JSON list of C-alpha atoms in Angstrom, two decimals:
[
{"chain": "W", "resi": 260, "resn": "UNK", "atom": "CA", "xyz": [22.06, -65.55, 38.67]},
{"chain": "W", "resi": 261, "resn": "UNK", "atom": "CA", "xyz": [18.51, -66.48, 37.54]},
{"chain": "W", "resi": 262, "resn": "UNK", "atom": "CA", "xyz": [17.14, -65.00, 40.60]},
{"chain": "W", "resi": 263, "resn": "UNK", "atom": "CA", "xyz": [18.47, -62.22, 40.03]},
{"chain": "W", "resi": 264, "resn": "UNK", "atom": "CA", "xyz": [17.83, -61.78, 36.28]},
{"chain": "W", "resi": 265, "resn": "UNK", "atom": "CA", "xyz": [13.97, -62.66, 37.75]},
{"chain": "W", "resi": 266, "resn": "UNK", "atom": "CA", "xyz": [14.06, -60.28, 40.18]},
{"chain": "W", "resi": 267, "resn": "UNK", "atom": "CA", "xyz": [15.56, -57.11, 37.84]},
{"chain": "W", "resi": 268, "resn": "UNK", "atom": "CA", "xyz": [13.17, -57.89, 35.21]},
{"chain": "W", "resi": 269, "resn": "UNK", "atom": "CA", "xyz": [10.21, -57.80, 38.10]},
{"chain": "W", "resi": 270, "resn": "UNK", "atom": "CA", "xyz": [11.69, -54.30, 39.11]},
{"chain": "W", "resi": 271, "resn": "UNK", "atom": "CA", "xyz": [11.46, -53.55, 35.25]},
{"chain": "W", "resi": 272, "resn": "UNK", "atom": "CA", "xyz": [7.90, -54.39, 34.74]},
{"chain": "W", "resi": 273, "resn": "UNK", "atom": "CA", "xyz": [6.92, -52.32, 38.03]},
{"chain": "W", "resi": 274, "resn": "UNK", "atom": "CA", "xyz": [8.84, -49.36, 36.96]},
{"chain": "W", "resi": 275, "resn": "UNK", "atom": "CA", "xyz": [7.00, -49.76, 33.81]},
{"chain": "W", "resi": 276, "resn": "UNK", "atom": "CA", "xyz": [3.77, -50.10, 35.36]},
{"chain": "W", "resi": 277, "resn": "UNK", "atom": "CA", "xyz": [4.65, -46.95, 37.43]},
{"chain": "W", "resi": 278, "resn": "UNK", "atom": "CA", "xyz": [5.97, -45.02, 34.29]},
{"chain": "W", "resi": 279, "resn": "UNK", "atom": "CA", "xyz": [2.49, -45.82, 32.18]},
{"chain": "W", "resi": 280, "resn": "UNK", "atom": "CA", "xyz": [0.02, -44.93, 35.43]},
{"chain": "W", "resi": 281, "resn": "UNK", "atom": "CA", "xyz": [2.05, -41.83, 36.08]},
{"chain": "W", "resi": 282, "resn": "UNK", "atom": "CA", "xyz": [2.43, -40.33, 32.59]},
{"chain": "W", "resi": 283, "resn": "UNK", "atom": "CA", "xyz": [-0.63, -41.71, 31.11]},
{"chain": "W", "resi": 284, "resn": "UNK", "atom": "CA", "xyz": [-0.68, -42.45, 27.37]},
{"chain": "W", "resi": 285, "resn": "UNK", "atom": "CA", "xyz": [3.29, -40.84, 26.70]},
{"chain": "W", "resi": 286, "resn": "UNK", "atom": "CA", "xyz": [4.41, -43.71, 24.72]},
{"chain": "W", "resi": 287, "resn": "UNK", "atom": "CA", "xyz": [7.36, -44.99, 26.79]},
{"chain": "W", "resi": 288, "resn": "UNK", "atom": "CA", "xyz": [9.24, -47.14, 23.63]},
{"chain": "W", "resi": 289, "resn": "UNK", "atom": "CA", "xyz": [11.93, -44.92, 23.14]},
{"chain": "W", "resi": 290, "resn": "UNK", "atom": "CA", "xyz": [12.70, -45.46, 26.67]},
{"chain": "W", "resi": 291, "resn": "UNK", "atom": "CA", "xyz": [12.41, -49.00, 27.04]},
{"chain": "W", "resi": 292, "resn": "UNK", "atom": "CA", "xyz": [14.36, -49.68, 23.56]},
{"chain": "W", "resi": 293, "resn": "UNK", "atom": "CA", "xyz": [17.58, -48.74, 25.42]},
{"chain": "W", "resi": 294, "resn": "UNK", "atom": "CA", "xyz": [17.72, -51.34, 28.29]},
{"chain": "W", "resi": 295, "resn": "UNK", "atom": "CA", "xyz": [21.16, -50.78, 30.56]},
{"chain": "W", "resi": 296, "resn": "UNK", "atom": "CA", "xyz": [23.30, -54.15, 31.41]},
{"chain": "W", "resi": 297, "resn": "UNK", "atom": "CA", "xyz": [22.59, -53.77, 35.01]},
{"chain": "W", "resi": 298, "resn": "UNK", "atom": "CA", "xyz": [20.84, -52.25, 37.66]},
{"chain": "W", "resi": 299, "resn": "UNK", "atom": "CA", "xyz": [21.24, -52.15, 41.10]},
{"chain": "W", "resi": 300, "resn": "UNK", "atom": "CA", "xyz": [19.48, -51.05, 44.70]},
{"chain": "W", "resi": 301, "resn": "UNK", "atom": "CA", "xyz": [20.53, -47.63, 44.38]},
{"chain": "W", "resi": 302, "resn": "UNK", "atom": "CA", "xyz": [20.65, -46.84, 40.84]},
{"chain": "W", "resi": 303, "resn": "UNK", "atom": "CA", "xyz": [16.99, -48.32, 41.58]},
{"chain": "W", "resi": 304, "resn": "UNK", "atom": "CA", "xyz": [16.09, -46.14, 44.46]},
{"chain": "W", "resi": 305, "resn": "UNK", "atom": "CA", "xyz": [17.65, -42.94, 42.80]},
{"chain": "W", "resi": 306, "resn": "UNK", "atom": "CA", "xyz": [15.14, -43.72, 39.48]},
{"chain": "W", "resi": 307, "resn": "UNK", "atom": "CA", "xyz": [12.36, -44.28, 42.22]},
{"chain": "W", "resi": 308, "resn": "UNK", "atom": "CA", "xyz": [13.41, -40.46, 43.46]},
{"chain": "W", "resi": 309, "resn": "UNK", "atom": "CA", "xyz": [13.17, -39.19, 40.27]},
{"chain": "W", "resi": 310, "resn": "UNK", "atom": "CA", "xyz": [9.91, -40.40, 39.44]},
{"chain": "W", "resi": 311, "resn": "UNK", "atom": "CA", "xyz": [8.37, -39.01, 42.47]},
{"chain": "W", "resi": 312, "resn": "UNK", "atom": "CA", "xyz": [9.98, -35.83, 41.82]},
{"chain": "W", "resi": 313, "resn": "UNK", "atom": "CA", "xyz": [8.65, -36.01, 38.43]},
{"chain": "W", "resi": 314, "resn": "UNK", "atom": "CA", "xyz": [5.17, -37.22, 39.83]},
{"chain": "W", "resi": 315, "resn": "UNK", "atom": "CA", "xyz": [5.07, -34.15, 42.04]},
{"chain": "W", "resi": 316, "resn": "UNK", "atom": "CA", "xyz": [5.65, -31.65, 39.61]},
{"chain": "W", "resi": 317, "resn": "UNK", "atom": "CA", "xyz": [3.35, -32.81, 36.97]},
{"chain": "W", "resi": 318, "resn": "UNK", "atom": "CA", "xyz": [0.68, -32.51, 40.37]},
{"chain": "W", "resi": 319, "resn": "UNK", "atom": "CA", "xyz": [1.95, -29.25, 40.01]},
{"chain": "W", "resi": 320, "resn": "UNK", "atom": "CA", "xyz": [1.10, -28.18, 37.16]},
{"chain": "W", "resi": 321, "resn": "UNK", "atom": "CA", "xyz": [-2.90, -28.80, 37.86]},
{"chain": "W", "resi": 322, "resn": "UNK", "atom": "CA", "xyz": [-5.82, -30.42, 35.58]},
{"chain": "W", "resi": 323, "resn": "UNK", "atom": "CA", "xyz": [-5.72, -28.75, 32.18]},
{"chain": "W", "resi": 324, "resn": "UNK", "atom": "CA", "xyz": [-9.11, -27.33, 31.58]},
{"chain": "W", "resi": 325, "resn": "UNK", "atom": "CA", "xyz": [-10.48, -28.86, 28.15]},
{"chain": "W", "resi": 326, "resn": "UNK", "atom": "CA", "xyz": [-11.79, -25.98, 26.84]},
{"chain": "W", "resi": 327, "resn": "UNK", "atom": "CA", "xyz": [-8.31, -24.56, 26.67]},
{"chain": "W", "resi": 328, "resn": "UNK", "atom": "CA", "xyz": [-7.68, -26.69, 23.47]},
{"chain": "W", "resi": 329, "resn": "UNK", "atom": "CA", "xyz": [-11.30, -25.42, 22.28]},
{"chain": "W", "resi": 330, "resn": "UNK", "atom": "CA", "xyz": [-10.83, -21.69, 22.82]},
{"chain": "W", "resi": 331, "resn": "UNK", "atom": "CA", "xyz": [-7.05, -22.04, 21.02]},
{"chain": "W", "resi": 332, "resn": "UNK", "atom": "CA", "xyz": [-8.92, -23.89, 18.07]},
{"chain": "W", "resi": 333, "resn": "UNK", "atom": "CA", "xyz": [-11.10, -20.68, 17.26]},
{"chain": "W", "resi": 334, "resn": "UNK", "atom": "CA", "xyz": [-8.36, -18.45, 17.95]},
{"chain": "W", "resi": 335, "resn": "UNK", "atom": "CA", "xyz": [-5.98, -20.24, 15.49]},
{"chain": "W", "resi": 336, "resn": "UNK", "atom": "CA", "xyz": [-9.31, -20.34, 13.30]},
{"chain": "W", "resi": 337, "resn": "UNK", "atom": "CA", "xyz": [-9.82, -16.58, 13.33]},
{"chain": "W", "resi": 338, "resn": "UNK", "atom": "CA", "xyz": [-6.22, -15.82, 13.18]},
{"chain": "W", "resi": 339, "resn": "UNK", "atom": "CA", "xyz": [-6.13, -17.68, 9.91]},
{"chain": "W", "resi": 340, "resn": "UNK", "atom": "CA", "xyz": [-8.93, -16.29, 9.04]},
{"chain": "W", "resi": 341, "resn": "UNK", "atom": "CA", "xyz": [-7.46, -12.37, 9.23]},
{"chain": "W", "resi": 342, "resn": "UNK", "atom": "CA", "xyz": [-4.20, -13.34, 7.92]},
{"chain": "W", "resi": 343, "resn": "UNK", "atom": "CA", "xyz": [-5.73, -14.40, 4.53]},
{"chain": "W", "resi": 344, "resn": "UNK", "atom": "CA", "xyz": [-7.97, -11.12, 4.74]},
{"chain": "W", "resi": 345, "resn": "UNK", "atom": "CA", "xyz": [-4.94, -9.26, 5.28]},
{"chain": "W", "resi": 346, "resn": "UNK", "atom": "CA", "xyz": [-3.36, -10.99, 2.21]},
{"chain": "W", "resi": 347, "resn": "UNK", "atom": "CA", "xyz": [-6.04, -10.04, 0.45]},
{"chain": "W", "resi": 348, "resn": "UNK", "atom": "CA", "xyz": [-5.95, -6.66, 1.22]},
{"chain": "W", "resi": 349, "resn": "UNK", "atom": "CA", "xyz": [-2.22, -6.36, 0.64]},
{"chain": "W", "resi": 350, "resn": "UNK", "atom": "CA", "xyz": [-3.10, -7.50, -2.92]},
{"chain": "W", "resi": 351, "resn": "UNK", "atom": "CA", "xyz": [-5.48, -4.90, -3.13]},
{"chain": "W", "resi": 352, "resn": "UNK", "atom": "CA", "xyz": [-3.53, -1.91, -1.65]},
{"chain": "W", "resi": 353, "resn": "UNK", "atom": "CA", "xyz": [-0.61, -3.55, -4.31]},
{"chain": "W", "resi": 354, "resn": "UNK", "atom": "CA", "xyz": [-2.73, -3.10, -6.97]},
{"chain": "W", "resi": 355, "resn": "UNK", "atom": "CA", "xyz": [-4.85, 0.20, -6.52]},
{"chain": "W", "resi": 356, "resn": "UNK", "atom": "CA", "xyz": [-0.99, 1.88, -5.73]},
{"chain": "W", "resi": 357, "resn": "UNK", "atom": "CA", "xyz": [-0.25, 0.71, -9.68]},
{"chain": "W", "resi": 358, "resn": "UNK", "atom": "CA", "xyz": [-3.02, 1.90, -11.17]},
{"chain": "W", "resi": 359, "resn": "UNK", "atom": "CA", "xyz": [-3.20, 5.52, -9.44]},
{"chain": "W", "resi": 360, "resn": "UNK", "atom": "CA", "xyz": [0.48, 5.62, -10.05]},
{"chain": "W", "resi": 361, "resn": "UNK", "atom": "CA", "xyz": [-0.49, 4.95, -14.20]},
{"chain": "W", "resi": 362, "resn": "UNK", "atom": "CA", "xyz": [-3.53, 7.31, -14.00]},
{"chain": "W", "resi": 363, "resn": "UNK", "atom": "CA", "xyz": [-1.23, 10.23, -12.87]},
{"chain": "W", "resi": 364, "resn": "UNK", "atom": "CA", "xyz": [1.14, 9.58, -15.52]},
{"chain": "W", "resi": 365, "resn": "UNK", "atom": "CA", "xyz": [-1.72, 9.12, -18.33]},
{"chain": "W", "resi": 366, "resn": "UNK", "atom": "CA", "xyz": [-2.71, 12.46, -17.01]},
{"chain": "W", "resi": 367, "resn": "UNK", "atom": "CA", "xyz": [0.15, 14.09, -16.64]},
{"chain": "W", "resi": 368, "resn": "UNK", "atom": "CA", "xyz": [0.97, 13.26, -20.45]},
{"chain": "W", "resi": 369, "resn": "UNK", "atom": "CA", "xyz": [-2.09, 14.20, -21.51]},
{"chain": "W", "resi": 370, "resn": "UNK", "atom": "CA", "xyz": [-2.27, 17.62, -19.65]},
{"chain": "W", "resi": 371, "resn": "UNK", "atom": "CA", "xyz": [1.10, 18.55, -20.96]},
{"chain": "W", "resi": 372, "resn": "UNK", "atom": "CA", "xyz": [0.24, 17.90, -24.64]},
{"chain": "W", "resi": 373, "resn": "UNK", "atom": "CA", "xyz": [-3.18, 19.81, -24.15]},
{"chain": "W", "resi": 374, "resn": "UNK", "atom": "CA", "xyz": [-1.11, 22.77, -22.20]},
{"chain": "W", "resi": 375, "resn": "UNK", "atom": "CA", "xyz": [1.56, 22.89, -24.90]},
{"chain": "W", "resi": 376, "resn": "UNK", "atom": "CA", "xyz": [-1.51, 22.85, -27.91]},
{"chain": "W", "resi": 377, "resn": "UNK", "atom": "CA", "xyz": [-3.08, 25.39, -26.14]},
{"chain": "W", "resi": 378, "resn": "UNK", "atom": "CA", "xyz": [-0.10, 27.56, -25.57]},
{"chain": "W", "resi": 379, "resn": "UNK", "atom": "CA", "xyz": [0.91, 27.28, -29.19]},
{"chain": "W", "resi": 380, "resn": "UNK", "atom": "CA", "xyz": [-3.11, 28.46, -30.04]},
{"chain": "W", "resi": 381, "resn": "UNK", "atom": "CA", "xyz": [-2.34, 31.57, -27.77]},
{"chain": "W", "resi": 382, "resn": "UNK", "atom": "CA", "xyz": [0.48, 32.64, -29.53]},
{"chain": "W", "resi": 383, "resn": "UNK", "atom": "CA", "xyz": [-0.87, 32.28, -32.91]},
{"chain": "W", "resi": 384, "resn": "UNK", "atom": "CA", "xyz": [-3.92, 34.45, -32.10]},
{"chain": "W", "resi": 385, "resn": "UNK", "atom": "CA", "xyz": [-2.31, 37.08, -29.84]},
{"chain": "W", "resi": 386, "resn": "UNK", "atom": "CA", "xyz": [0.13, 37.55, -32.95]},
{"chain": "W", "resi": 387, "resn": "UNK", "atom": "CA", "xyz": [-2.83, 37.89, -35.38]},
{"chain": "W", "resi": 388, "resn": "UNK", "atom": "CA", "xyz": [-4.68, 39.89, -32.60]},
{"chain": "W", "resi": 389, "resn": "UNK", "atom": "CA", "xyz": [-1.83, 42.59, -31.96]},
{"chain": "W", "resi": 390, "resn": "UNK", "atom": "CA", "xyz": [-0.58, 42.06, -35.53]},
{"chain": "W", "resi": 391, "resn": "UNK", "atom": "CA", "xyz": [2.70, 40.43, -34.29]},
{"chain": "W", "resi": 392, "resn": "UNK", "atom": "CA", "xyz": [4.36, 40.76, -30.43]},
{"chain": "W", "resi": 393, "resn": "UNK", "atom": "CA", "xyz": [4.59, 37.60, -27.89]},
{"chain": "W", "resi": 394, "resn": "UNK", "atom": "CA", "xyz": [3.06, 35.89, -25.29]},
{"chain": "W", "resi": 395, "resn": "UNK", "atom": "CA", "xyz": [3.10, 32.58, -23.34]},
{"chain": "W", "resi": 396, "resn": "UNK", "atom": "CA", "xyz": [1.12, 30.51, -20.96]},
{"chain": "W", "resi": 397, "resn": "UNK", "atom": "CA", "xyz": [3.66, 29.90, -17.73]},
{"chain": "W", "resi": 398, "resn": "UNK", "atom": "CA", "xyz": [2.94, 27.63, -15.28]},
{"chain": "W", "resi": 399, "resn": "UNK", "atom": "CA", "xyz": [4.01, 28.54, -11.56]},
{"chain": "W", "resi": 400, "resn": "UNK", "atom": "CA", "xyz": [3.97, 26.83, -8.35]},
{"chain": "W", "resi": 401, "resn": "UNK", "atom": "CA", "xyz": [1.47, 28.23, -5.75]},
{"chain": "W", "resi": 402, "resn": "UNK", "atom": "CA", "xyz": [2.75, 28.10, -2.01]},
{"chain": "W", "resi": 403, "resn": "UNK", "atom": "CA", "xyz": [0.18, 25.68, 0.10]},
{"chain": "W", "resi": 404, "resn": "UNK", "atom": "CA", "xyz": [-1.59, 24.49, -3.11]},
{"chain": "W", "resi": 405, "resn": "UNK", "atom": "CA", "xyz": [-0.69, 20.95, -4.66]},
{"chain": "W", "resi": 406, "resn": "UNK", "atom": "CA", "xyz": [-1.93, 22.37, -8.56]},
{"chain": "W", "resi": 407, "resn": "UNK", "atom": "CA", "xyz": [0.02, 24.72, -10.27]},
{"chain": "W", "resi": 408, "resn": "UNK", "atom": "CA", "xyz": [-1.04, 28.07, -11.93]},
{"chain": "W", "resi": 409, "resn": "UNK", "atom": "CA", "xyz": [-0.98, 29.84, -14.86]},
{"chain": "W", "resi": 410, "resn": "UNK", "atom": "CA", "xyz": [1.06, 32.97, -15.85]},
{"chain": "W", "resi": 411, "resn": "UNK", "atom": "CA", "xyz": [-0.11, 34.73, -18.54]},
{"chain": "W", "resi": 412, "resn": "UNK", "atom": "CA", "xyz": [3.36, 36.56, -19.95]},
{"chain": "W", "resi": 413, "resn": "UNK", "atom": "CA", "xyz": [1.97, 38.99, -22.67]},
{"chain": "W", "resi": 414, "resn": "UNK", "atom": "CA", "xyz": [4.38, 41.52, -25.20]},
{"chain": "W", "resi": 415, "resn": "UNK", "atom": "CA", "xyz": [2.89, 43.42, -27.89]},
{"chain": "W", "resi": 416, "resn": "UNK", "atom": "CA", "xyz": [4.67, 44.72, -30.53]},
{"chain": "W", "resi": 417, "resn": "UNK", "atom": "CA", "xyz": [7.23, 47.36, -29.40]},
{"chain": "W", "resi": 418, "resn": "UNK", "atom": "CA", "xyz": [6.21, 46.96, -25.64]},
{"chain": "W", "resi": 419, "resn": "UNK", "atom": "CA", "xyz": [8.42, 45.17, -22.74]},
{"chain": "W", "resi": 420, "resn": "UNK", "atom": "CA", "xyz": [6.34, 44.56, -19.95]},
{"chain": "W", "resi": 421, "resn": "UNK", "atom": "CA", "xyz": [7.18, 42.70, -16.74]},
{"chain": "W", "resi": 422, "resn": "UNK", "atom": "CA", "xyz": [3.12, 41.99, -16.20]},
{"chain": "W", "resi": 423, "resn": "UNK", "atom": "CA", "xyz": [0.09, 41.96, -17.95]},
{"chain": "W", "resi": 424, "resn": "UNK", "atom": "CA", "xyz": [-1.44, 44.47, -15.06]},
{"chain": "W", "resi": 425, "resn": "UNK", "atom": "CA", "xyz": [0.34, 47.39, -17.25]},
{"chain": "W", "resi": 426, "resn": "UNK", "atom": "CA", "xyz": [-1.61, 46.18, -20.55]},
{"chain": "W", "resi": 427, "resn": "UNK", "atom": "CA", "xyz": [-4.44, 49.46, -21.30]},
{"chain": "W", "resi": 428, "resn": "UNK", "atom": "CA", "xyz": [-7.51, 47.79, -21.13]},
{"chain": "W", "resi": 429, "resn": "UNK", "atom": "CA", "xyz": [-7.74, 47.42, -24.70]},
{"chain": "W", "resi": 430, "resn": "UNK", "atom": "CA", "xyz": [-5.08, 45.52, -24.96]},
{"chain": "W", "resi": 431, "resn": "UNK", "atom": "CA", "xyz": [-5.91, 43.06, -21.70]},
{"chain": "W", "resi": 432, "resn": "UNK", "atom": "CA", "xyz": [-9.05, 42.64, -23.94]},
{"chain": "W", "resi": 433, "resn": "UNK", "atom": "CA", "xyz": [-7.51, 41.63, -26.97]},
{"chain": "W", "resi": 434, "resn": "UNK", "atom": "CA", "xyz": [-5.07, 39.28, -24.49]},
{"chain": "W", "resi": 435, "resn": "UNK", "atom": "CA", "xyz": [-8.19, 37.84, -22.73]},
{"chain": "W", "resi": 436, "resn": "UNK", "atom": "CA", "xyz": [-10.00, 37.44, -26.55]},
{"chain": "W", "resi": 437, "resn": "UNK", "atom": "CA", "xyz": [-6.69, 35.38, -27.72]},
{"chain": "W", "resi": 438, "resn": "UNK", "atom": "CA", "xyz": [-6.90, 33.30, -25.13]},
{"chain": "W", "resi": 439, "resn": "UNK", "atom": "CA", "xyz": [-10.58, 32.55, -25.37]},
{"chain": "W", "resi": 440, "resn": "UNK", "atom": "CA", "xyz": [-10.10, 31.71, -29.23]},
{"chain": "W", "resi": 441, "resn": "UNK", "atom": "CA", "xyz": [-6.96, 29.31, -28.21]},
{"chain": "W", "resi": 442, "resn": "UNK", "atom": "CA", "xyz": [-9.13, 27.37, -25.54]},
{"chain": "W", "resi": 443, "resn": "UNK", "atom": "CA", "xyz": [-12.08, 26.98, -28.21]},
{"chain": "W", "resi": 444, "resn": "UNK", "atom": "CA", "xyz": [-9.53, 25.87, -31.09]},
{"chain": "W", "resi": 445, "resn": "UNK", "atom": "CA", "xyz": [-7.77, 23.42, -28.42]},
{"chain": "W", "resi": 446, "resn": "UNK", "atom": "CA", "xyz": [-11.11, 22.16, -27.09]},
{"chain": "W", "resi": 447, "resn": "UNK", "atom": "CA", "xyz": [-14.05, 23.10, -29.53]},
{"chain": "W", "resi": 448, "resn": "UNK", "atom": "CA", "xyz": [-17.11, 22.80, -28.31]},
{"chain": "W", "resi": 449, "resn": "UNK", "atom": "CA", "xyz": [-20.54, 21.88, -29.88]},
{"chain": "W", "resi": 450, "resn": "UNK", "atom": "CA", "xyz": [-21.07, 25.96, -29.99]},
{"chain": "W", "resi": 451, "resn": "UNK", "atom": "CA", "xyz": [-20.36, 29.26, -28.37]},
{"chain": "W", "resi": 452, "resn": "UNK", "atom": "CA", "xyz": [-21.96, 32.26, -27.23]},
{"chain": "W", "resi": 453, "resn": "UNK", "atom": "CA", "xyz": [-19.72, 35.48, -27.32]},
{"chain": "W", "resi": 454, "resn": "UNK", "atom": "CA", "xyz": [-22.13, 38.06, -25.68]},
{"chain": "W", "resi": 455, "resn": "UNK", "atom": "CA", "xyz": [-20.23, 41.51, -26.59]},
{"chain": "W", "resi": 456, "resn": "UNK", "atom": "CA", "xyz": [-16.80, 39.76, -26.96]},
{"chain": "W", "resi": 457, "resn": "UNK", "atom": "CA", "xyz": [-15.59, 43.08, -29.22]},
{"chain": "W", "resi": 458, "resn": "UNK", "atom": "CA", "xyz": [-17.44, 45.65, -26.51]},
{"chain": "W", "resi": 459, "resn": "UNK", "atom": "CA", "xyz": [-13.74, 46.92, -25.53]},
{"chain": "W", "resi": 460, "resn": "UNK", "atom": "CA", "xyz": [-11.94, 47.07, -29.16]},
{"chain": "W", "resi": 461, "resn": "UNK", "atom": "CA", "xyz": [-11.67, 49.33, -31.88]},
{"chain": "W", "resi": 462, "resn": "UNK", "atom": "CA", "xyz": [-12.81, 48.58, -35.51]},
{"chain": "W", "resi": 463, "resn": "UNK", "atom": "CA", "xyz": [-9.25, 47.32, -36.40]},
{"chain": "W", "resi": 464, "resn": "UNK", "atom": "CA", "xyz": [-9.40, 44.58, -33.84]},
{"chain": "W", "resi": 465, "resn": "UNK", "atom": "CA", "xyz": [-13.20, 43.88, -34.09]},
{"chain": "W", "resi": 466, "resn": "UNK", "atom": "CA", "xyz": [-12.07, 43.30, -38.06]},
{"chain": "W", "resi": 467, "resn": "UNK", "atom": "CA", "xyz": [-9.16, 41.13, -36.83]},
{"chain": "W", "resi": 468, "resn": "UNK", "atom": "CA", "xyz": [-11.43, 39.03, -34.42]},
{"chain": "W", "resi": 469, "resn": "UNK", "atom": "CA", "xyz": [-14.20, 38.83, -36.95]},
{"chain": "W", "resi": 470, "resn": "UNK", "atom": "CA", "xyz": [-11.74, 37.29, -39.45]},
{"chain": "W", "resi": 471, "resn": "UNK", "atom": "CA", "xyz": [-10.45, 34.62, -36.65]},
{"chain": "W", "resi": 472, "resn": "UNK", "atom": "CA", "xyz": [-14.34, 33.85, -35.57]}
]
């Protein structure tokens, strides 16, 4: 029996031997914590076979060229790199998105109290203008174009229209005059120059205008 026990534990210590030349430095604990009862010739011999088969394919595989691990180290080093750029740039698309998106609503607040001050100004002075009627500032939707337009809807008193084309020229003066005066009182600037403003009206109107000027 101690023969034998000699002998197994001499196969175990060349298997070993054979394991550590053959993988290299694979720590081989985990297999050598398990140790099996007994072993005999051919559980021997088939362990032998498997080694060699193991041998030959690792042969296989070929030297691994060092500067693989090199040439993945600045790849992983640029990829990092690119990812945190792109982070970074996420962050800033993020952020650019919500403030255009609050700039277009400041503005679109602050063009529709402007457009309803100045359409209120219109009225006012084509009623003092024409001594009463209507008239209104529209806003349309142009085909191809992403701003709207303006429709200038004009009715002096005792006239129904469908556009301002049919106006006498007179009166697309006096419409042109009210809305001049309704910009300026919306918007006044530092001063104004009104070369022949009254060229196309009566004395009537010129009277009216002078009193809104």
């Amino acid at each position: 029996v101690k023969i034998e026990l000699t002998r197994l534990e001499t196969h175990e210590q060349q298997l070993q031997g054979e394991m550590m030349e053959s993988l290299g430095d694979l720590r081989i604990k985990n297999i050598t914590e398990h140790k099996p009862e007994s072993l005999g010739n051919h559980d021997l011999k088939k362990l032998r076979g498997e080694i060699r088969t193991l041998e030959r394919e690792v042969a296989s595989l070929g030297e691994i060229d060092g500067g693989v691990l090199e040439e993945y180290q600045e790849i992983k080093e640029r990829f990092d790199f690119l990812a945190e750029q792109t982070g970074d740039l996420k962050e800033a698309i993020f952020s650019l998105e919500k403030i255009t998106k609050q700039l277009k609503k400041t503005i679109h607040e602050q063009f529709s109290k402007q457009f309803k001050s100045l359409n209120l100004s219109f009225k006012k002075y084509f009623k003092e203008l024409f001594n009463g009627g209507e008239a209104r500032i529209d806003l349309i939707d142009i085909e191809g174009e992403s701003e709207p337009g303006i429709d200038i809807v004009a009715h002096p008193p005792g006239k129904k229209i469908k556009h301002i084309g049919a106006l006498s020229g007179g009166e697309r003066s006096l419409v042109a005059v009210a809305l001049i005066c309704a910009i300026i009182s919306s918007n006044p600037p530092p001063f104004v120059i009104l070369d022949e403003i009254d060229a196309a009206l009566d004395e009537a109107n010129s009277n009216r205008l002078a009193v809104i000027l």
